[in-house]
Amino acid sequence: MSNDTENKTPDTANSDGSVTPPLHRHFIRQIIDEDLASGKHTGVVTRFPPEPNGYLHIGHAKSICLNFGLALEYNGRCHLRMDDTNPTKEDVEYVDSIKEDIHWLGFDWGNHYHQASDYFEQMHDYAVQLINKGLAYVCHLTAEQTKDYRGTPTIPAKPSPWRDRPIEESLAEFAKMRAGEYDEGAATLRSKIDLASPNMHMRDPVIYRIRKVSHHNTGDKWCIYPMYDFAHPLEDALEHVTHSICTLEFEVHRPFYDWVIANVDVPAKPNQYEFARLNLTYTVMSKRKLLELVKEKHVSSWDDPRMPTICGFRRRGYTPSAIRKFCETVGVTKYNSLTDVALLEHAIRDDLNKTAARAMAVLNPVKVIIENYPEGQVEWIDAVNNPENPADGTRKVPFSRELLIERDDFMEDAPKKFFRLAPGKEVRLRWAYFITCTSVEKDANGAITAIRCTYDPATKGGDAPDGRKVKGTIHWVSAAHAVPTEIRLYDRLFTKEDLNDDSDGKDWREHLNPDSLKTVTGYLEPELAKLAPGTRVQFERIGYFVADSQDSKPGAPVFNRTVTLKDSWSKGAKKE
Ligand code: ATP
Ligand code: MG
């Protein structure tokens, strides 16, 4: 069993073995440092409290990296707590996926897996405490009436007719609520605070409501459920959380959080701190919208590689270390902003550049015939797996008389600056030989069917003994050995930068990118066809790809494009 104060050894080293140091001494680090220095706390306890009503997305990753990351940094602990106070929308499918995704990101909660529903009995007792102190009452206003009574920020709320009922009466009524004697909506338990508060959340907010539905954990044991705002501070206190970190929209809820902690007899006094949630360009992040994308079949599933979910990114080939690095890079602030998704893509490229093996694949082929290369001959040429990491060694690539190259790497009427293959021009075939184009073959419509070349046997390995230089190096595969394979070219799911901005009056779905997935047949060098599902690789000069974890068969992988080699969306870059 792991000990109580530390999480299990986490796997947060980067893919290359290094550990990302803290980049910013952001305000939460400052608060923790002050709290430790002043003796307010002797250690750090944080928590990540997802509601199990959907899959985790990149916004959650930011919160996970922050909460679990701080626990590691300060040698404390971080709890995983399922916020399951709303029985209507929750599901165990989501609970399992949440655990898997946090582990994949490299974090662990040790023996601190908790559920809000574990505390229902204690929460009920705290509610009774409030009634006994005259700080809560059972109210029978309908939802509609409650709204009418609420007032506005400048007009105080009207008191509920039950606000000043005797304590004994509220106790008895609350017991009746628990016993199921009331229908949904017929009674609520409300705190008794301040009807004139400019903060609407302090105007006697509801703390218990009736829901006659089964809960995925507690079954039919309860028909009253605590409201999130009441439950959350209690869970934090019961777990001795020191720093309860949430997103900015909870700032206005903080006075109620503090009120709960101050007015019931809890074993610890946590504090809530708010930071700005992550918003990304070209990305929707609300769980409701993500669910709609799946249900309306705009994507194939929650783990469709175009989804901003952790499982989607995993299937797309993103690495946990790149996601962690990205989360540290964007920092933690109190101001809402929109982060450029290119920053995330950059982190992925940067990570894969160091770790992914290179290989050759041709996605839009045209045949090259080397006239002076003997028919039937095959040479197995040594190719370097990763120039960034010599320890990755070399592999053998077959070379023969007929090759495939990218159609784009040849131009019949090439401008001066075109350094790839053109009539009369010499280029290097990666790891192999120099070739010179002598002529082209065309079909009846004038489309090029083959490019005829000669090779220079003295240039084997890619250098001319006479010191002659070529300006271009292109990739290739041997036509007879190439393995045709399904390749999925994923691109951004939306074409609009800021999807939170609906001032154009359009539905967010209207901004779906019709070209977010193109499927092509690629021709792979033989070693590529042997890769196990989940293996990441760079197709030289094209991009980073991963063998799909679901659709690959032994010896017949299907590849997903993780990210292009260069940002094709940035200003000035050519859109593919
Ligand atoms: P959504 O609005 O996407 O449905 P949520 O806030 O309802 O998300 P929860 O399951 O309640 O989802 O979130 C768990 C934790 O993750 C919360 O502490 C929440 O503040 C945090 N979180 C959710 N979205 C983001 C985000 N975009 N950036 C940072 N933290 C986030
Ligand atoms: Mg929430």
mmCIF file with all atom_site columns, N, CA and C in Angstrom, residues 44-46 77 79 235-243 267-268 270:
data_model
loop_
_atom_site.group_PDB
_atom_site.id
_atom_site.type_symbol
_atom_site.label_atom_id
_atom_site.label_alt_id
_atom_site.label_comp_id
_atom_site.label_asym_id
_atom_site.label_entity_id
_atom_site.label_seq_id
_atom_site.pdbx_PDB_ins_code
_atom_site.Cartn_x
_atom_site.Cartn_y
_atom_site.Cartn_z
_atom_site.occupancy
_atom_site.B_iso_or_equiv
_atom_site.pdbx_formal_charge
_atom_site.auth_seq_id
_atom_site.auth_comp_id
_atom_site.auth_asym_id
_atom_site.auth_atom_id
_atom_site.pdbx_PDB_model_num
ATOM 1  N N  . VAL A 1 44  ? 1.089   20.050 1.428  1.00 0.00 ? 44  VAL A N  1
ATOM 2  C CA . VAL A 1 44  ? 0.137   20.438 0.389  1.00 0.00 ? 44  VAL A CA 1
ATOM 3  C C  . VAL A 1 44  ? -0.764  19.257 0.044  1.00 0.00 ? 44  VAL A C  1
ATOM 4  N N  . VAL A 1 45  ? -2.073  19.497 0.125  1.00 0.00 ? 45  VAL A N  1
ATOM 5  C CA . VAL A 1 45  ? -3.035  18.487 -0.310 1.00 0.00 ? 45  VAL A CA 1
ATOM 6  C C  . VAL A 1 45  ? -3.981  19.149 -1.318 1.00 0.00 ? 45  VAL A C  1
ATOM 7  N N  . THR A 1 46  ? -3.976  18.631 -2.537 1.00 0.00 ? 46  THR A N  1
ATOM 8  C CA . THR A 1 46  ? -4.865  19.162 -3.569 1.00 0.00 ? 46  THR A CA 1
ATOM 9  C C  . THR A 1 46  ? -5.816  18.044 -3.991 1.00 0.00 ? 46  THR A C  1
ATOM 10 N N  . ARG A 1 77  ? 0.163   15.456 -1.591 1.00 0.00 ? 77  ARG A N  1
ATOM 11 C CA . ARG A 1 77  ? -0.643  14.442 -2.272 1.00 0.00 ? 77  ARG A CA 1
ATOM 12 C C  . ARG A 1 77  ? -1.817  15.101 -2.981 1.00 0.00 ? 77  ARG A C  1
ATOM 13 N N  . HIS A 1 79  ? -5.722  14.136 -4.428 1.00 0.00 ? 79  HIS A N  1
ATOM 14 C CA . HIS A 1 79  ? -6.794  13.141 -4.433 1.00 0.00 ? 79  HIS A CA 1
ATOM 15 C C  . HIS A 1 79  ? -7.533  13.171 -5.767 1.00 0.00 ? 79  HIS A C  1
ATOM 16 N N  . GLU A 1 235 ? -16.400 18.154 1.253  1.00 0.00 ? 235 GLU A N  1
ATOM 17 C CA . GLU A 1 235 ? -15.484 17.101 0.774  1.00 0.00 ? 235 GLU A CA 1
ATOM 18 C C  . GLU A 1 235 ? -14.038 17.550 0.984  1.00 0.00 ? 235 GLU A C  1
ATOM 19 N N  . ASP A 1 236 ? -13.759 18.786 0.612  1.00 0.00 ? 236 ASP A N  1
ATOM 20 C CA . ASP A 1 236 ? -12.396 19.307 0.772  1.00 0.00 ? 236 ASP A CA 1
ATOM 21 C C  . ASP A 1 236 ? -11.967 19.249 2.236  1.00 0.00 ? 236 ASP A C  1
ATOM 22 N N  . ALA A 1 237 ? -12.876 19.660 3.128  1.00 0.00 ? 237 ALA A N  1
ATOM 23 C CA . ALA A 1 237 ? -12.533 19.689 4.552  1.00 0.00 ? 237 ALA A CA 1
ATOM 24 C C  . ALA A 1 237 ? -12.354 18.279 5.099  1.00 0.00 ? 237 ALA A C  1
ATOM 25 N N  . LEU A 1 238 ? -13.245 17.374 4.718  1.00 0.00 ? 238 LEU A N  1
ATOM 26 C CA . LEU A 1 238 ? -13.167 15.995 5.224  1.00 0.00 ? 238 LEU A CA 1
ATOM 27 C C  . LEU A 1 238 ? -11.891 15.308 4.752  1.00 0.00 ? 238 LEU A C  1
ATOM 28 N N  . GLU A 1 239 ? -11.395 15.702 3.606  1.00 0.00 ? 239 GLU A N  1
ATOM 29 C CA . GLU A 1 239 ? -10.169 15.096 3.075  1.00 0.00 ? 239 GLU A CA 1
ATOM 30 C C  . GLU A 1 239 ? -8.918  15.901 3.448  1.00 0.00 ? 239 GLU A C  1
ATOM 31 N N  . HIS A 1 240 ? -9.082  16.922 4.260  1.00 0.00 ? 240 HIS A N  1
ATOM 32 C CA . HIS A 1 240 ? -7.960  17.768 4.689  1.00 0.00 ? 240 HIS A CA 1
ATOM 33 C C  . HIS A 1 240 ? -7.229  18.396 3.503  1.00 0.00 ? 240 HIS A C  1
ATOM 34 N N  . VAL A 1 241 ? -7.996  18.738 2.480  1.00 0.00 ? 241 VAL A N  1
ATOM 35 C CA . VAL A 1 241 ? -7.410  19.446 1.347  1.00 0.00 ? 241 VAL A CA 1
ATOM 36 C C  . VAL A 1 241 ? -6.954  20.821 1.840  1.00 0.00 ? 241 VAL A C  1
ATOM 37 N N  . THR A 1 242 ? -5.763  21.248 1.411  1.00 0.00 ? 242 THR A N  1
ATOM 38 C CA . THR A 1 242 ? -5.282  22.561 1.848  1.00 0.00 ? 242 THR A CA 1
ATOM 39 C C  . THR A 1 242 ? -5.603  23.633 0.809  1.00 0.00 ? 242 THR A C  1
ATOM 40 N N  . HIS A 1 243 ? -5.386  23.284 -0.462 1.00 0.00 ? 243 HIS A N  1
ATOM 41 C CA . HIS A 1 243 ? -5.589  24.258 -1.533 1.00 0.00 ? 243 HIS A CA 1
ATOM 42 C C  . HIS A 1 243 ? -6.563  23.667 -2.537 1.00 0.00 ? 243 HIS A C  1
ATOM 43 N N  . PRO A 1 267 ? -13.297 19.113 10.188 1.00 0.00 ? 267 PRO A N  1
ATOM 44 C CA . PRO A 1 267 ? -11.980 18.816 10.766 1.00 0.00 ? 267 PRO A CA 1
ATOM 45 C C  . PRO A 1 267 ? -10.821 19.637 10.189 1.00 0.00 ? 267 PRO A C  1
ATOM 46 N N  . ALA A 1 268 ? -11.046 20.386 9.128  1.00 0.00 ? 268 ALA A N  1
ATOM 47 C CA . ALA A 1 268 ? -9.951  21.176 8.552  1.00 0.00 ? 268 ALA A CA 1
ATOM 48 C C  . ALA A 1 268 ? -10.547 22.366 7.827  1.00 0.00 ? 268 ALA A C  1
ATOM 49 N N  . PRO A 1 270 ? -10.072 24.259 4.534  1.00 0.00 ? 270 PRO A N  1
ATOM 50 C CA . PRO A 1 270 ? -9.476  24.467 3.208  1.00 0.00 ? 270 PRO A CA 1
ATOM 51 C C  . PRO A 1 270 ? -9.786  25.858 2.665  1.00 0.00 ? 270 PRO A C  1
#
